[in-house]
PDB file of C-alpha atoms and ligand atoms in Angstrom:
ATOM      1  CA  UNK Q   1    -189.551  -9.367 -81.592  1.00 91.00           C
ATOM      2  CA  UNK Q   2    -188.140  -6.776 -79.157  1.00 97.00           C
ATOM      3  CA  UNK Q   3    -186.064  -3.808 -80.711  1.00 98.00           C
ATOM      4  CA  UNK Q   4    -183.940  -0.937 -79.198  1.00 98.00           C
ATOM      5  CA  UNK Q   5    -184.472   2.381 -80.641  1.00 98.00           C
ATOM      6  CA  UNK Q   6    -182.278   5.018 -80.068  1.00 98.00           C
ATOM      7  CA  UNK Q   7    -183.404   8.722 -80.601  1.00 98.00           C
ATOM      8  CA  UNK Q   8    -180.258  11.302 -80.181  1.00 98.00           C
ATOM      9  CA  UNK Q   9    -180.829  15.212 -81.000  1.00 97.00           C
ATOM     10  CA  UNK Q  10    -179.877  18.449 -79.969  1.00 96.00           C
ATOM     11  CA  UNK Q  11    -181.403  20.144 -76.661  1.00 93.00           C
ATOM     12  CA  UNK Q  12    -185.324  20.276 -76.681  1.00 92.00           C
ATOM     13  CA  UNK Q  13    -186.092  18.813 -80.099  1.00 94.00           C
ATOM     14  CA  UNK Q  14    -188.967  17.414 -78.131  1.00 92.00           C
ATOM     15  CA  UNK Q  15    -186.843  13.489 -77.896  1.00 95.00           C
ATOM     16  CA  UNK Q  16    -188.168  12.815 -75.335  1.00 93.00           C
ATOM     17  CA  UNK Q  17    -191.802  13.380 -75.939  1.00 93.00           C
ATOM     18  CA  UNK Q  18    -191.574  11.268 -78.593  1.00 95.00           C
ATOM     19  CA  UNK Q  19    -189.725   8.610 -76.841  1.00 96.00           C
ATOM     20  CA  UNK Q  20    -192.254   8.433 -74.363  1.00 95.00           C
ATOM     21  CA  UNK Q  21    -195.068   7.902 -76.605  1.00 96.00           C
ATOM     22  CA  UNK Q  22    -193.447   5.491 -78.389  1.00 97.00           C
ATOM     23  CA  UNK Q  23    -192.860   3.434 -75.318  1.00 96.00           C
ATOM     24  CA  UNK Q  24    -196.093   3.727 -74.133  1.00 96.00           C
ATOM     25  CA  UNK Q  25    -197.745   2.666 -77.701  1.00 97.00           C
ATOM     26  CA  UNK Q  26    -195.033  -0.077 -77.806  1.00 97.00           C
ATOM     27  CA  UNK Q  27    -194.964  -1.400 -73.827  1.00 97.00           C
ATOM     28  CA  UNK Q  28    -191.341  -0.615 -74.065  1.00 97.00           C
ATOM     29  CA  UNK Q  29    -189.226   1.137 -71.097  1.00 96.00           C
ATOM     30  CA  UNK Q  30    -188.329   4.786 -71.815  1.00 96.00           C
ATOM     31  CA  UNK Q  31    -184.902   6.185 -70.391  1.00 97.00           C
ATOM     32  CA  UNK Q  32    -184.124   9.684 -70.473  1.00 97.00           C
ATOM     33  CA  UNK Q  33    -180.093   9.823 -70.718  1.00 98.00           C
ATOM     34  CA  UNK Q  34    -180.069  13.305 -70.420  1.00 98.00           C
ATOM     35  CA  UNK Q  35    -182.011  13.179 -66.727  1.00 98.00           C
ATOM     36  CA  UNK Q  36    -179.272  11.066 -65.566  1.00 98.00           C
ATOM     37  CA  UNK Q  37    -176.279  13.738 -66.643  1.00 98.00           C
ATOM     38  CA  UNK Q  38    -178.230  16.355 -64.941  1.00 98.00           C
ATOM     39  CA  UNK Q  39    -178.704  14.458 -62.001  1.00 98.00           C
ATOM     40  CA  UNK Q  40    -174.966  14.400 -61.410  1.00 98.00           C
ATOM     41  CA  UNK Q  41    -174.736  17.716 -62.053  1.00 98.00           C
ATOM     42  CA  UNK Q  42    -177.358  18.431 -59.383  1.00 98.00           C
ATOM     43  CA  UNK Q  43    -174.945  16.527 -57.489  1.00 98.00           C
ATOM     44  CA  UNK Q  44    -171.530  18.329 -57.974  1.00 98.00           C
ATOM     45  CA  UNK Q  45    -173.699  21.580 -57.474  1.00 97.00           C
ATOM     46  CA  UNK Q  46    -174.898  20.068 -53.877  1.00 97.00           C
ATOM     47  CA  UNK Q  47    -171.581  18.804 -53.242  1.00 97.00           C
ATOM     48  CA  UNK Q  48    -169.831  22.639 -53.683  1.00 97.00           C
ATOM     49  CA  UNK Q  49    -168.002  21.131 -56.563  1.00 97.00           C
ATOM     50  CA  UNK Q  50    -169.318  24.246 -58.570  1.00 95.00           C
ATOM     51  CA  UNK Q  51    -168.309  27.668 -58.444  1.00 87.00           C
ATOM     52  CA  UNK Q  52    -168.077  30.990 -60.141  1.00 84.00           C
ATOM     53  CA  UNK Q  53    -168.836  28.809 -63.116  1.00 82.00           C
ATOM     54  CA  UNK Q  54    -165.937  26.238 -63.308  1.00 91.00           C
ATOM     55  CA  UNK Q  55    -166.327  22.979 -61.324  1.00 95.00           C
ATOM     56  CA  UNK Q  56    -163.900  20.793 -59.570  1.00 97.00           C
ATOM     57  CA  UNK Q  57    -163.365  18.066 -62.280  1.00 98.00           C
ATOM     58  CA  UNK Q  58    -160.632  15.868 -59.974  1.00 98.00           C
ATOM     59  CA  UNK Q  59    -163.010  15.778 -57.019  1.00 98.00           C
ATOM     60  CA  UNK Q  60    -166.548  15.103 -58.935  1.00 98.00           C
ATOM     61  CA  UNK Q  61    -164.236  11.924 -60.568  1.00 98.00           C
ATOM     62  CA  UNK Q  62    -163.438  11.024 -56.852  1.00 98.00           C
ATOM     63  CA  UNK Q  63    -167.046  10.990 -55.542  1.00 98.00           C
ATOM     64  CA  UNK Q  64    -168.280   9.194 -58.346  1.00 98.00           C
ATOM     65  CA  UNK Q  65    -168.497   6.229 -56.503  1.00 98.00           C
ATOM     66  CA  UNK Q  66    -170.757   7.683 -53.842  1.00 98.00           C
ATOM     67  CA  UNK Q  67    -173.660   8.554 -56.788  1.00 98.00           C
ATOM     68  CA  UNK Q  68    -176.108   6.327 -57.768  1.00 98.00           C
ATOM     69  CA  UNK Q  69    -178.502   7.330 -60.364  1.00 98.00           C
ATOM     70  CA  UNK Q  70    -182.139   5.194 -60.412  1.00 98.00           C
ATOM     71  CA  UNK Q  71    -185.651   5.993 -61.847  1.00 97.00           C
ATOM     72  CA  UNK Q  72    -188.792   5.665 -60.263  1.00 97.00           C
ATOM     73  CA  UNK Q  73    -192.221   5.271 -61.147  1.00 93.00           C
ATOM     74  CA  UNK Q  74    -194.306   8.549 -60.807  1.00 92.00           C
ATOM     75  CA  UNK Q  75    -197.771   7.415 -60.226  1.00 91.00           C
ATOM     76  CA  UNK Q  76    -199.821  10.850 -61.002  1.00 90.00           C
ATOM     77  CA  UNK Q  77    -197.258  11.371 -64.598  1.00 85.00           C
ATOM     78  CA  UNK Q  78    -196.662   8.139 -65.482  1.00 83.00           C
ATOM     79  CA  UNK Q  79    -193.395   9.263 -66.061  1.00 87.00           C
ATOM     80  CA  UNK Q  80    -189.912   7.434 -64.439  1.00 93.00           C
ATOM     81  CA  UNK Q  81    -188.426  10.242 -62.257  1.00 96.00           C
ATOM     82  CA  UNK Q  82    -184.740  10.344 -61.542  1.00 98.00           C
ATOM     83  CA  UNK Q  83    -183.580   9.648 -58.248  1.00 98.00           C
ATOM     84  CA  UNK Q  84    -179.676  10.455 -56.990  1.00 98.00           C
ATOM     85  CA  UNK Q  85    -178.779   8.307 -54.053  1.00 98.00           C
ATOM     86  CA  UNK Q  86    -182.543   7.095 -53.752  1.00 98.00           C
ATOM     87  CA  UNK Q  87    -184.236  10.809 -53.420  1.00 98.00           C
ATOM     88  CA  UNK Q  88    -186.592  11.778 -56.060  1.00 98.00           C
ATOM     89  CA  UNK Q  89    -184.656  14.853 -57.991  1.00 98.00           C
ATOM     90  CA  UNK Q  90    -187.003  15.232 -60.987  1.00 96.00           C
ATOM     91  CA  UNK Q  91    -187.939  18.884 -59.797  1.00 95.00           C
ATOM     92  CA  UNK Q  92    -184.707  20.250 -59.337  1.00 97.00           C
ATOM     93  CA  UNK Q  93    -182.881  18.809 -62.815  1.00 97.00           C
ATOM     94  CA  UNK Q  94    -184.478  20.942 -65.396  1.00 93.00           C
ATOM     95  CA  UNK Q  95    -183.912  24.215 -63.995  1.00 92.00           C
ATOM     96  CA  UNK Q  96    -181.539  26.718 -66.079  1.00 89.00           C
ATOM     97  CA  UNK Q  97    -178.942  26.751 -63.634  1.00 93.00           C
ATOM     98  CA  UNK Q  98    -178.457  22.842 -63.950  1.00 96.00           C
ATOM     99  CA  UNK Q  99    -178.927  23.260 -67.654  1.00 93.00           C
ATOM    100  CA  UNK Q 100    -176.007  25.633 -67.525  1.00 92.00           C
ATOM    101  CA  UNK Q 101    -173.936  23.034 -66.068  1.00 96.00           C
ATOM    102  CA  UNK Q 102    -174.980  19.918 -67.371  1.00 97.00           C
ATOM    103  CA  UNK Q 103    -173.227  20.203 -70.782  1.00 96.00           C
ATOM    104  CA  UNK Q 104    -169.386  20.502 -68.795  1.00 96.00           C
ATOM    105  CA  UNK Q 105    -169.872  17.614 -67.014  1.00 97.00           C
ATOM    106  CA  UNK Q 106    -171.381  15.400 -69.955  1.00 98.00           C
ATOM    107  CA  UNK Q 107    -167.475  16.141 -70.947  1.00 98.00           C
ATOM    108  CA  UNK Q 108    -165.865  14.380 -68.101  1.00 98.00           C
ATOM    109  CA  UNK Q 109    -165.111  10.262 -69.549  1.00 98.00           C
ATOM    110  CA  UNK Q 110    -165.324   8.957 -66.218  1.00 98.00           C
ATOM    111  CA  UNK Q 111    -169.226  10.352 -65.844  1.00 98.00           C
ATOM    112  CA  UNK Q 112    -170.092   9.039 -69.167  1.00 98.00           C
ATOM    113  CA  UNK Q 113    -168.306   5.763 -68.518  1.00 98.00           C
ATOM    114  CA  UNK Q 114    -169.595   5.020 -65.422  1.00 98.00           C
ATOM    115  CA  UNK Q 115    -173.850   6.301 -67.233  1.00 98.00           C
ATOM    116  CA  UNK Q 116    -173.599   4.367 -70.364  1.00 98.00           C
ATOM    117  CA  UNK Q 117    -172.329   1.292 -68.784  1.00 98.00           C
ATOM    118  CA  UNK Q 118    -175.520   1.547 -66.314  1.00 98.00           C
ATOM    119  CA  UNK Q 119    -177.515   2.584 -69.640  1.00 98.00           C
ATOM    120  CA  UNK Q 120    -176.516  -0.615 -71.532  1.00 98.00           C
ATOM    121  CA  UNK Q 121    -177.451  -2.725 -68.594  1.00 98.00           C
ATOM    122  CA  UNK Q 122    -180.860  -1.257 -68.817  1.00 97.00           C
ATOM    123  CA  UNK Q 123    -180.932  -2.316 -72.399  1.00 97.00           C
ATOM    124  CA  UNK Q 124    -179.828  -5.498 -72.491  1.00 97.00           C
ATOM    125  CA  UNK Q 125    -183.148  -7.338 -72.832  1.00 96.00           C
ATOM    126  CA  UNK Q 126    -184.659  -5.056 -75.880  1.00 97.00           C
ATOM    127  CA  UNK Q 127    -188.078  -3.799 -76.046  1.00 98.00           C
ATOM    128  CA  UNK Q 128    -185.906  -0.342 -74.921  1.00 98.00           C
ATOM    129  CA  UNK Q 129    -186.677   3.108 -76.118  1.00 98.00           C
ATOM    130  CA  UNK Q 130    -183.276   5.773 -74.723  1.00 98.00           C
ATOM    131  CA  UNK Q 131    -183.099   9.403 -75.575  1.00 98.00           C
ATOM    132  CA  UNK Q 132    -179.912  11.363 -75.744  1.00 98.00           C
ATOM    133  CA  UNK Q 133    -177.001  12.478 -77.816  1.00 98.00           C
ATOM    134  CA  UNK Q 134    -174.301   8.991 -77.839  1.00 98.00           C
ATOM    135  CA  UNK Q 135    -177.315   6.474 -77.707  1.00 98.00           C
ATOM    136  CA  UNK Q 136    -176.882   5.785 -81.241  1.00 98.00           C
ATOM    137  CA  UNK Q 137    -173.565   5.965 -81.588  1.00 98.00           C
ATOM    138  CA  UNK Q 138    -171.938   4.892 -78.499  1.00 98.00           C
ATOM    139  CA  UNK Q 139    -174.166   3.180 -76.282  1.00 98.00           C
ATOM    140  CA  UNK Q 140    -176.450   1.341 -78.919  1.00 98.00           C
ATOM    141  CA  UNK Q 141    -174.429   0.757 -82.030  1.00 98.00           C
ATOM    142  CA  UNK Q 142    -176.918  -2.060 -83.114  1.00 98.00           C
ATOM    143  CA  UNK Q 143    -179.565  -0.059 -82.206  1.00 98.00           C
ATOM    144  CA  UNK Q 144    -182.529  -1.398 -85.203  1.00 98.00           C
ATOM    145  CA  UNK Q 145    -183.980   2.130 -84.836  1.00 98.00           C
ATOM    146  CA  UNK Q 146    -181.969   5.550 -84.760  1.00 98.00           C
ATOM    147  CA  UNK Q 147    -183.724   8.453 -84.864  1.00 98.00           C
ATOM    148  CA  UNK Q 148    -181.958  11.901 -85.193  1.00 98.00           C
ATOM    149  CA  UNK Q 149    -183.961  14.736 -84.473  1.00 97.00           C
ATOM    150  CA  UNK Q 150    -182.855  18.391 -85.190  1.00 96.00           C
ATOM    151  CA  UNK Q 151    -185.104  21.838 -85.021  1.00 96.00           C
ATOM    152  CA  UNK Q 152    -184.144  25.317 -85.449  1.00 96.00           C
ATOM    153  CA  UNK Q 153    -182.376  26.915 -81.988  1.00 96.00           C
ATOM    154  CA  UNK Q 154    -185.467  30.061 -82.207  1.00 96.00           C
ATOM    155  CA  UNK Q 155    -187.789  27.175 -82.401  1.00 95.00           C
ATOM    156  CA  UNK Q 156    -186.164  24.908 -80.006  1.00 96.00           C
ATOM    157  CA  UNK Q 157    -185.459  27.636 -77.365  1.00 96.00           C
ATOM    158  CA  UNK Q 158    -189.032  29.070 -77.855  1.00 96.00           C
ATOM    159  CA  UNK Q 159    -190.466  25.227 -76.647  1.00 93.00           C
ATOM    160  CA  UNK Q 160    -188.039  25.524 -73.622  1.00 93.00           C
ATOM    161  CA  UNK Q 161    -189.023  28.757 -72.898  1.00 96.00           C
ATOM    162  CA  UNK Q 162    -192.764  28.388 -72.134  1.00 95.00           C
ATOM    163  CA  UNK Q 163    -192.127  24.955 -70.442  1.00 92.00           C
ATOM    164  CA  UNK Q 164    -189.534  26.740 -67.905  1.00 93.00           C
ATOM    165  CA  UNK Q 165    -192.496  29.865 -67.544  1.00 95.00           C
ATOM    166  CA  UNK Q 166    -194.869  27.067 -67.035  1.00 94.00           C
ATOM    167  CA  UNK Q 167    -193.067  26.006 -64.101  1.00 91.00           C
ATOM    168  CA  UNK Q 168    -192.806  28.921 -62.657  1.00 92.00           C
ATOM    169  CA  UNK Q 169    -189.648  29.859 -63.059  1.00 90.00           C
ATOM    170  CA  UNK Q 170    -188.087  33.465 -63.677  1.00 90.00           C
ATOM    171  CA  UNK Q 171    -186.158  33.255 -67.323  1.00 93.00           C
ATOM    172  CA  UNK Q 172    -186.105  35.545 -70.623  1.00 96.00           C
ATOM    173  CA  UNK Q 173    -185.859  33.935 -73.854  1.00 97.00           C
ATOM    174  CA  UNK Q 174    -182.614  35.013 -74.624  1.00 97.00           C
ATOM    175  CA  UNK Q 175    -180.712  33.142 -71.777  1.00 96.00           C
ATOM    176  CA  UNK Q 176    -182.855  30.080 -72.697  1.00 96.00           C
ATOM    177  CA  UNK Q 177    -181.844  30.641 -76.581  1.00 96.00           C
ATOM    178  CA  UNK Q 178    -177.845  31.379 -75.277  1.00 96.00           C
ATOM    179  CA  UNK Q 179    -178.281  28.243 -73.210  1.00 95.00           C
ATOM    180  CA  UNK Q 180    -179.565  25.941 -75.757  1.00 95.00           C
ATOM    181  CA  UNK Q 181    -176.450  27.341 -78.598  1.00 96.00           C
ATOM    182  CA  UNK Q 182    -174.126  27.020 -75.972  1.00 96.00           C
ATOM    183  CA  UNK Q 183    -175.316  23.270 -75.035  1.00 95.00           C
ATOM    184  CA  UNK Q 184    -175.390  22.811 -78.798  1.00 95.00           C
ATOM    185  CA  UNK Q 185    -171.680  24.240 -79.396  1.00 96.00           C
ATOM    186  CA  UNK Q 186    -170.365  21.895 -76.025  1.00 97.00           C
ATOM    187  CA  UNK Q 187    -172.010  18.806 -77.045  1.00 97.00           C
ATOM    188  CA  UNK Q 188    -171.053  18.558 -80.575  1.00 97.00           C
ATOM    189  CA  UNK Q 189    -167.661  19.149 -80.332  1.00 98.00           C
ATOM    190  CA  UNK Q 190    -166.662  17.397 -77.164  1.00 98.00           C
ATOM    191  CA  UNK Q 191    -164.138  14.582 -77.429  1.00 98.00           C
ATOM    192  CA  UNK Q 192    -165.663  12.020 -76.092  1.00 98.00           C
ATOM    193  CA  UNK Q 193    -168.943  11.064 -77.567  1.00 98.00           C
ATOM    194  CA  UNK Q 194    -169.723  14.406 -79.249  1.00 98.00           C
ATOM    195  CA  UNK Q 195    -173.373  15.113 -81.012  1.00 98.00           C
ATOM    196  CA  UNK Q 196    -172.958  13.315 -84.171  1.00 98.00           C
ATOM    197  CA  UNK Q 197    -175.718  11.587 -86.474  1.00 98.00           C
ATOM    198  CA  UNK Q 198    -174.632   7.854 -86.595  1.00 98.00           C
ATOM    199  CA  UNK Q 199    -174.609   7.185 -90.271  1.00 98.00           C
ATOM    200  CA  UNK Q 200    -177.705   5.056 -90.452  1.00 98.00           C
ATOM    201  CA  UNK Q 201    -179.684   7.182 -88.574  1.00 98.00           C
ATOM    202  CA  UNK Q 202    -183.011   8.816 -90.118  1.00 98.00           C
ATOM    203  CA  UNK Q 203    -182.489  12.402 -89.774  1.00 97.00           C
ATOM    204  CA  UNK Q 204    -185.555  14.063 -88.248  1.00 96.00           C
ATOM    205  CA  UNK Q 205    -186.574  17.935 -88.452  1.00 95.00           C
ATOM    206  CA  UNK Q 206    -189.167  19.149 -86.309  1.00 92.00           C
ATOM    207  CA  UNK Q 207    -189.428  22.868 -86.633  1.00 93.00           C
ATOM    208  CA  UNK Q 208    -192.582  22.973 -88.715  1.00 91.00           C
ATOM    209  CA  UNK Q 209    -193.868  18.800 -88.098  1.00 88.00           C
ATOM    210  CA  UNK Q 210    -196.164  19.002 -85.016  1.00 87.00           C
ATOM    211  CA  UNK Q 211    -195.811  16.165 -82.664  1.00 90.00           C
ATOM    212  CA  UNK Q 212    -198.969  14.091 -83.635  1.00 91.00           C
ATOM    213  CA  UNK Q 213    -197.509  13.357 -87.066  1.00 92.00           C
ATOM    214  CA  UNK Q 214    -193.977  13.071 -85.680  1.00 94.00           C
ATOM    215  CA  UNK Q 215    -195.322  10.048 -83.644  1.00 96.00           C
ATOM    216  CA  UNK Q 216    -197.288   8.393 -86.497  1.00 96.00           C
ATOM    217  CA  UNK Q 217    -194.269   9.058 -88.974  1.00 96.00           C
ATOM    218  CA  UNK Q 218    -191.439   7.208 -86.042  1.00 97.00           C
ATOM    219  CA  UNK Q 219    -194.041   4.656 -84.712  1.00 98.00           C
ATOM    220  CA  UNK Q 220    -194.464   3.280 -88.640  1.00 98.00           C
ATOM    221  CA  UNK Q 221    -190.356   2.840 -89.045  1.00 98.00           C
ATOM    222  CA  UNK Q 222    -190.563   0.793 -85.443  1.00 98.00           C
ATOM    223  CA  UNK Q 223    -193.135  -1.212 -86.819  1.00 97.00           C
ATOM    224  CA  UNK Q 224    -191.385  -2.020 -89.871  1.00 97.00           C
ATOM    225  CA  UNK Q 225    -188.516  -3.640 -87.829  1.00 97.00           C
ATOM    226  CA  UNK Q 226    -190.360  -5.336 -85.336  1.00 94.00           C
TER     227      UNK Q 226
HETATM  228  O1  C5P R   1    -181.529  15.711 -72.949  1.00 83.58           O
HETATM  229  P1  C5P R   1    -181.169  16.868 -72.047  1.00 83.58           P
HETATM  230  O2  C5P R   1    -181.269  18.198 -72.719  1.00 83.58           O
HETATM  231  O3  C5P R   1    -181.882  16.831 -70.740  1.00 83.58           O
HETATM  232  O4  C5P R   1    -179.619  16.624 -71.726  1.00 83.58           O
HETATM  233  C1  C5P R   1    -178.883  17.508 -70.914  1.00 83.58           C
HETATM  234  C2  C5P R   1    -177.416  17.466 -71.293  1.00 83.58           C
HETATM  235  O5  C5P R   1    -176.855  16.212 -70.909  1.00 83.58           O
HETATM  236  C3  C5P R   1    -177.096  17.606 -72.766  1.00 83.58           C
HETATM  237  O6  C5P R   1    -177.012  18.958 -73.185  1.00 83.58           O
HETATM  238  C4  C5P R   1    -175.742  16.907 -72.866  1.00 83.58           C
HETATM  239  O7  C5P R   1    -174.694  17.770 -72.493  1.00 83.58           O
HETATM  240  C5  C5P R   1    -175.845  15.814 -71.814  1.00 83.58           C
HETATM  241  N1  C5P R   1    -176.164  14.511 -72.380  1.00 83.58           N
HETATM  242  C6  C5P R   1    -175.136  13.774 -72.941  1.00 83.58           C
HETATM  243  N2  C5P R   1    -175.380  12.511 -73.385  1.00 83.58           N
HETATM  244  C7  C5P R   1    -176.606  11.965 -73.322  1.00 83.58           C
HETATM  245  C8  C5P R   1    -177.688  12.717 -72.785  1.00 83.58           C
HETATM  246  C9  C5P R   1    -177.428  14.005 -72.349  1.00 83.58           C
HETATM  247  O8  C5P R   1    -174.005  14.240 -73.017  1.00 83.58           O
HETATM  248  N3  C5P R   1    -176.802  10.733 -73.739  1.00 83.58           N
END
């Protein structure tokens, strides 16, 4: 039997690592949620819907219609990349500009109505493994698998941190740390959808667990409802 696991968490508790490997082991699809938010926000910042650090709500609702969020097989990674209106965006979305933004327009209802409708789509057949922070409790209620996975912001930031210097790009700790509270702070206390552990969810914490045994320890509870 196929399953749907859902694994929701705050900002770089390493979700999607795990996610991966567990569709991989599992010949499940993997969808990263949180690619598709920040592809719209790529989006509204291409569009000039974003400035001086408020964006145009009314006309990023408006354009909606004219984005269309896919993934595509990267051949070298293995990985799906996001695409927004059919060009391959993966390198721009995890910069700290769009991670600045994302959180604001995860806010808006109409974005999140018009992603979790395309993520339940994507879902519909099982054999499913979606990161995010609503997977659990909005777009897979009868999930058989929620994972929630939680890690302290030094330790979180700290991961971010050398992944962004890896890439090359120019950041200090402290604006990743600020970035990750602040996500932390917007996403848990939004109205709609908010960061919330759905209340049979198995509560995760990373900080100390190394990813290895993290796998092993998630991969058993899949097997025991397959
Ligand atoms: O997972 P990631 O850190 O890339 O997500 C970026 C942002 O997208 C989150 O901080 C959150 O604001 C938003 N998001 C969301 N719902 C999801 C996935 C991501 O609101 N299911």
């Amino acid at each position: 039997m196929k399953i749907t696991i859902a694994i929701d968490g705050y900002s770089s508790t390493g979700k999607s690592t795990v996610a991966k490997q567990l569709a991989d082991w599992l010949e499940y699809i993997y969808v990263d949620t949180g690619a598709m938010y920040r592809a719209v926000t790529l989006y509204a910042m291409r569009e000039g819907l974003i400035s001086d650090g408020f964006f145009d709500k009314e006309s990023l609702i408006k354009k909606l219609d004219e984005v269309e969020i896919t993934f595509v097989k990267n051949s070298s990674t293995g990985k799906a990349d996001v695409c927004l209106n059919g060009e391959n965006v993966e390198s721009y979305i995890r910069t700290l500009e769009v991670s600045s933004f994302v959180s604001p327009i995860a806010t808006v209802s109409e974005v999140r109505a018009k992603l979790v409708e395309q993520q339940q789509r994507m879902g519909e057949a099982k054999g499913i493994v979606m990161d995010g922070r609503d997977i659990g409790t909005v777009v897979f209620p009868n999930a058989e698998l929620k994972i929630f996975m939680t890690a302290s912001a030094e330790e979180r930031a700290k991961r971010r941190y050398n992944e962004l210097l890896e890439r090359g790009d120019a950041v200090t700790y402290e604006s990743v740390l600020s970035n990750v509270i602040e996500r932390d702070t917007i996403d848990t206390t939004r109205e709609d959808s908010p960061l919330v552990k759905a209340a049979d969810a198995i509560e995760i914490d990373n900080t100390e667990t190394n990813v290895e045994d993290q796998f092993h320890t998630i991969l058993q509870l899949a097997k025991d409802r397959i």
